[in-house]
Amino acid sequence: VRVFIVHAHHEPRSFNSSLTREGSAALKAAGHEVVVSDLYAMNFNPVSDRRNFVTTRDPDYFRQQTEEIYAAEHSGFASDIQAEMDKLFWCETLILQFPLWWFGLPAILKGWVDRVFAMRRTYGGGKYFDRGPLAGRSAMCSLTTGSMAPVYSDNGINGDLSMLLFPIHHGILYFTGFRVIEPFVVHAPARLSEEERARQLAGYRERLLSLSSAPIIQYPKLEDYDENWVLKEKQVGRSTTA
Amino acid sequence: VRVFIVHAHHEPRSFNSSLTREGSAALKAAGHEVVVSDLYAMNFNPVSDRRNFVTTRDPDYFRQQTEEIYAAEHSGFASDIQAEMDKLFWCETLILQFPLWWFGLPAILKGWVDRVFAMRRTYGGGKYFDRGPLAGRSAMCSLTTGSMAPVYSDNGINGDLSMLLFPIHHGILYFTGFRVIEPFVVHAPARLSEEERARQLAGYRERLLSLSSAPIIQYPKLEDYDENWVLKEKQVGRSTTA
């Protein structure tokens, strides 16, 4: 299996970095191909603007999607963006490795999405969700949190984790076609003992080596929606199901 | 009233930019004080790392919160961060102006939060939510979306907008103490007629000039949670209430 890990942490000695390093090594040892984009090490620029492109459709008014469509037709993406797109379409499994910062992706990873997930390459022209350009691939978030699990439950103070991750799972990954694997979550790694950290790392290696049988989050298909993109049959609680 | 607008759009001619420009002018004309951080114009760096600080607590292992606590005690924040913090504590009302990108904040604005909302300045040491350091202030998201309103309903394909905004409203703004005003949302401005755009701009000016009576999103207080940060009395659907 071809695995693409996008890694977003600024400290090489962090638990996130251990997850990527050990996970990557375990996958390679089992014969898989692994490519890692270590965004901090690459000094990846997360600010989406005209530097996403080498082409210009409209020099007077910058409409990002218009420029994306034009760039998609004219090989007009900047080399740093094109390189990430190539990895995205090369892989069979995408893994986003990150600490949950302010209940979402660290900016360097959010900007990787903002810039790389361009219209007409990763979505658009009727290609969304189960019909998305990345359909047939799977994706998983591997993340750490700052607090313990109960805090991320429905009545916990931070809210249900599956709800917090819905914009990423459904809005980014499923939107472009990925099957979304249940996330691998380590709560508050800074508070864990060495044994517990080792156990979590072992659990992560195990998860990575059995991704083909990992649980998939079930979402409606495009055909389940009407012409206004509203579900034909109401599915109560759909949006927070993970 | 002292209003701080954080503006995140790369095109000065965009509808987002019109909202900030006209909103700001209307506030000033009514005698309010307005400060705008135009993140793209400022070339704001959204990548959180050691450049957040001029002090160093641990040169070998970068733990961001540890460095934030140390910097808070030693005036150790980098000048670009300190300047934004000063505006944050100067204001009585914070407005985040942005297009919803990938169901969340554009990276340049997410990184503004990642870097500026530092521990021991905007939260921590028992100061969270209604007891947060920014308590007594109010905050509002003013955003544009790519699609029409039904798409952001509970059975719409993108999910309920209040759920998508929960990580920002509850996790960032209320977490640090702000009262959260119901968002001002313009759906799909690119598809609106000139009249409709003008009507939306007028609606925004009106909202800004009546912020003191604008609807506030009601969240539980810190005292409603037990020692595990779980609600003492279950409030069904709390987390998606907006």
Short mmCIF file of N, CA and C in Angstrom, two decimals, chain A residues 141-215:
data_model
loop_
_atom_site.label_atom_id
_atom_site.label_comp_id
_atom_site.label_asym_id
_atom_site.label_seq_id
_atom_site.Cartn_x
_atom_site.Cartn_y
_atom_site.Cartn_z
N CYS A 141 -7.23 10.59 10.20
CA CYS A 141 -6.58 11.56 11.08
C CYS A 141 -5.95 10.80 12.24
N SER A 142 -4.69 11.13 12.52
CA SER A 142 -4.01 10.63 13.72
C SER A 142 -3.66 11.86 14.52
N LEU A 143 -4.28 11.99 15.68
CA LEU A 143 -4.11 13.25 16.40
C LEU A 143 -3.90 13.07 17.89
N THR A 144 -3.36 14.10 18.48
CA THR A 144 -3.24 14.16 19.93
C THR A 144 -4.10 15.32 20.42
N THR A 145 -4.57 15.19 21.65
CA THR A 145 -5.36 16.27 22.24
C THR A 145 -4.65 16.78 23.50
N GLY A 146 -5.11 17.92 23.97
CA GLY A 146 -4.51 18.47 25.18
C GLY A 146 -5.14 17.93 26.46
N SER A 147 -6.38 17.46 26.35
CA SER A 147 -7.11 17.03 27.55
C SER A 147 -7.53 15.57 27.44
N MET A 148 -8.04 15.05 28.53
CA MET A 148 -8.44 13.65 28.60
C MET A 148 -9.78 13.43 27.88
N ALA A 149 -10.07 12.17 27.60
CA ALA A 149 -11.21 11.80 26.76
C ALA A 149 -12.57 12.34 27.23
N PRO A 150 -12.90 12.29 28.53
CA PRO A 150 -14.25 12.72 28.92
C PRO A 150 -14.57 14.17 28.54
N VAL A 151 -13.52 14.98 28.43
CA VAL A 151 -13.68 16.39 28.10
C VAL A 151 -14.19 16.56 26.66
N TYR A 152 -13.95 15.52 25.84
CA TYR A 152 -14.37 15.57 24.43
C TYR A 152 -15.60 14.69 24.17
N SER A 153 -16.43 14.53 25.19
CA SER A 153 -17.68 13.78 25.01
C SER A 153 -18.81 14.79 24.81
N ASP A 154 -19.99 14.28 24.53
CA ASP A 154 -21.11 15.17 24.20
C ASP A 154 -21.41 16.15 25.33
N ASN A 155 -21.24 15.71 26.56
CA ASN A 155 -21.47 16.60 27.70
C ASN A 155 -20.17 17.09 28.34
N GLY A 156 -19.05 16.79 27.69
CA GLY A 156 -17.77 17.31 28.14
C GLY A 156 -17.63 18.76 27.70
N ILE A 157 -16.75 19.47 28.37
CA ILE A 157 -16.71 20.92 28.15
C ILE A 157 -16.23 21.29 26.75
N ASN A 158 -15.44 20.41 26.11
CA ASN A 158 -14.95 20.74 24.77
C ASN A 158 -15.89 20.28 23.66
N GLY A 159 -16.92 19.51 24.01
CA GLY A 159 -17.82 19.00 22.98
C GLY A 159 -17.33 17.68 22.41
N ASP A 160 -18.22 16.97 21.77
CA ASP A 160 -17.91 15.64 21.23
C ASP A 160 -16.81 15.71 20.17
N LEU A 161 -15.82 14.87 20.30
CA LEU A 161 -14.69 14.92 19.37
C LEU A 161 -15.12 14.66 17.93
N SER A 162 -16.09 13.76 17.74
CA SER A 162 -16.52 13.47 16.36
C SER A 162 -17.16 14.70 15.72
N MET A 163 -17.81 15.52 16.55
CA MET A 163 -18.37 16.77 16.04
C MET A 163 -17.25 17.76 15.69
N LEU A 164 -16.24 17.84 16.58
CA LEU A 164 -15.12 18.75 16.31
C LEU A 164 -14.38 18.36 15.04
N LEU A 165 -14.33 17.06 14.77
CA LEU A 165 -13.59 16.58 13.60
C LEU A 165 -14.45 16.53 12.33
N PHE A 166 -15.76 16.73 12.47
CA PHE A 166 -16.65 16.66 11.30
C PHE A 166 -16.21 17.56 10.15
N PRO A 167 -15.81 18.84 10.43
CA PRO A 167 -15.36 19.68 9.31
C PRO A 167 -14.17 19.08 8.55
N ILE A 168 -13.32 18.35 9.25
CA ILE A 168 -12.15 17.72 8.60
C ILE A 168 -12.57 16.42 7.92
N HIS A 169 -13.23 15.56 8.68
CA HIS A 169 -13.62 14.25 8.15
C HIS A 169 -14.55 14.36 6.95
N HIS A 170 -15.64 15.09 7.17
CA HIS A 170 -16.68 15.17 6.15
C HIS A 170 -16.38 16.29 5.15
N GLY A 171 -15.95 17.43 5.68
CA GLY A 171 -15.81 18.62 4.85
C GLY A 171 -14.57 18.65 3.98
N ILE A 172 -13.51 17.98 4.41
CA ILE A 172 -12.27 17.98 3.62
C ILE A 172 -12.05 16.60 2.99
N LEU A 173 -12.04 15.56 3.82
CA LEU A 173 -11.64 14.23 3.33
C LEU A 173 -12.75 13.56 2.52
N TYR A 174 -13.93 13.41 3.10
CA TYR A 174 -15.01 12.77 2.35
C TYR A 174 -15.45 13.65 1.18
N PHE A 175 -15.41 14.96 1.37
CA PHE A 175 -15.80 15.91 0.31
C PHE A 175 -15.06 15.65 -1.00
N THR A 176 -13.80 15.28 -0.89
CA THR A 176 -12.97 15.08 -2.08
C THR A 176 -12.93 13.62 -2.53
N GLY A 177 -13.60 12.74 -1.78
CA GLY A 177 -13.74 11.36 -2.24
C GLY A 177 -13.19 10.29 -1.33
N PHE A 178 -12.37 10.67 -0.36
CA PHE A 178 -11.77 9.66 0.52
C PHE A 178 -12.81 8.89 1.33
N ARG A 179 -12.58 7.60 1.50
CA ARG A 179 -13.23 6.87 2.59
C ARG A 179 -12.54 7.35 3.87
N VAL A 180 -13.30 7.65 4.90
CA VAL A 180 -12.69 8.19 6.12
C VAL A 180 -12.63 7.12 7.20
N ILE A 181 -11.42 6.77 7.57
CA ILE A 181 -11.18 5.78 8.62
C ILE A 181 -11.35 6.46 9.98
N GLU A 182 -11.93 5.74 10.94
CA GLU A 182 -12.06 6.28 12.31
C GLU A 182 -10.69 6.80 12.77
N PRO A 183 -10.66 7.95 13.42
CA PRO A 183 -9.36 8.55 13.76
C PRO A 183 -8.61 7.75 14.83
N PHE A 184 -7.29 7.90 14.81
CA PHE A 184 -6.47 7.37 15.90
C PHE A 184 -6.16 8.54 16.82
N VAL A 185 -6.61 8.44 18.05
CA VAL A 185 -6.53 9.59 18.96
C VAL A 185 -5.74 9.20 20.22
N VAL A 186 -4.76 10.00 20.56
CA VAL A 186 -4.07 9.85 21.84
C VAL A 186 -4.37 11.10 22.67
N HIS A 187 -5.05 10.89 23.77
CA HIS A 187 -5.42 12.01 24.62
C HIS A 187 -4.28 12.37 25.58
N ALA A 188 -3.97 13.65 25.60
CA ALA A 188 -3.02 14.21 26.57
C ALA A 188 -1.74 13.38 26.71
N PRO A 189 -0.99 13.20 25.61
CA PRO A 189 0.23 12.37 25.69
C PRO A 189 1.25 12.91 26.71
N ALA A 190 1.22 14.21 26.94
CA ALA A 190 2.19 14.79 27.89
C ALA A 190 1.97 14.25 29.31
N ARG A 191 0.75 13.79 29.57
CA ARG A 191 0.46 13.30 30.93
C ARG A 191 0.65 11.80 31.05
N LEU A 192 1.03 11.12 29.96
CA LEU A 192 1.14 9.66 30.00
C LEU A 192 2.50 9.23 30.54
N SER A 193 2.52 8.06 31.17
CA SER A 193 3.78 7.46 31.60
C SER A 193 4.51 6.92 30.37
N GLU A 194 5.78 6.60 30.55
CA GLU A 194 6.56 6.04 29.45
C GLU A 194 5.94 4.75 28.94
N GLU A 195 5.46 3.90 29.88
CA GLU A 195 4.82 2.63 29.48
C GLU A 195 3.58 2.91 28.64
N GLU A 196 2.79 3.86 29.08
CA GLU A 196 1.54 4.14 28.37
C GLU A 196 1.83 4.73 26.98
N ARG A 197 2.85 5.56 26.91
CA ARG A 197 3.24 6.10 25.60
C ARG A 197 3.69 4.98 24.67
N ALA A 198 4.47 4.04 25.21
CA ALA A 198 4.93 2.90 24.41
C ALA A 198 3.74 2.06 23.95
N ARG A 199 2.76 1.93 24.84
CA ARG A 199 1.57 1.15 24.50
C ARG A 199 0.78 1.83 23.37
N GLN A 200 0.70 3.16 23.46
CA GLN A 200 -0.01 3.91 22.42
C GLN A 200 0.72 3.80 21.08
N LEU A 201 2.04 3.87 21.13
CA LEU A 201 2.82 3.74 19.89
C LEU A 201 2.62 2.36 19.27
N ALA A 202 2.58 1.33 20.12
CA ALA A 202 2.34 -0.03 19.63
C ALA A 202 0.95 -0.13 19.02
N GLY A 203 -0.01 0.52 19.66
CA GLY A 203 -1.37 0.53 19.14
C GLY A 203 -1.45 1.21 17.78
N TYR A 204 -0.64 2.24 17.62
CA TYR A 204 -0.63 2.96 16.34
C TYR A 204 -0.02 2.10 15.23
N ARG A 205 1.08 1.43 15.54
CA ARG A 205 1.70 0.53 14.55
C ARG A 205 0.69 -0.53 14.13
N GLU A 206 -0.02 -1.07 15.13
CA GLU A 206 -1.01 -2.10 14.85
C GLU A 206 -2.13 -1.56 13.95
N ARG A 207 -2.60 -0.35 14.27
CA ARG A 207 -3.64 0.26 13.45
C ARG A 207 -3.16 0.43 12.00
N LEU A 208 -1.93 0.93 11.85
CA LEU A 208 -1.41 1.18 10.50
C LEU A 208 -1.26 -0.11 9.70
N LEU A 209 -0.94 -1.19 10.39
CA LEU A 209 -0.72 -2.46 9.68
C LEU A 209 -2.02 -3.20 9.43
N SER A 210 -3.13 -2.65 9.90
CA SER A 210 -4.43 -3.31 9.64
C SER A 210 -5.44 -2.29 9.10
N LEU A 211 -4.93 -1.33 8.34
CA LEU A 211 -5.82 -0.27 7.84
C LEU A 211 -6.92 -0.80 6.94
N SER A 212 -6.64 -1.89 6.23
CA SER A 212 -7.65 -2.41 5.29
C SER A 212 -8.89 -2.92 6.01
N SER A 213 -8.75 -3.23 7.29
CA SER A 213 -9.92 -3.68 8.04
C SER A 213 -10.35 -2.68 9.11
N ALA A 214 -9.78 -1.46 9.04
CA ALA A 214 -10.12 -0.44 10.04
C ALA A 214 -11.55 0.07 9.81
N PRO A 215 -12.24 0.47 10.87
CA PRO A 215 -13.61 0.95 10.73
C PRO A 215 -13.70 2.25 9.93
#
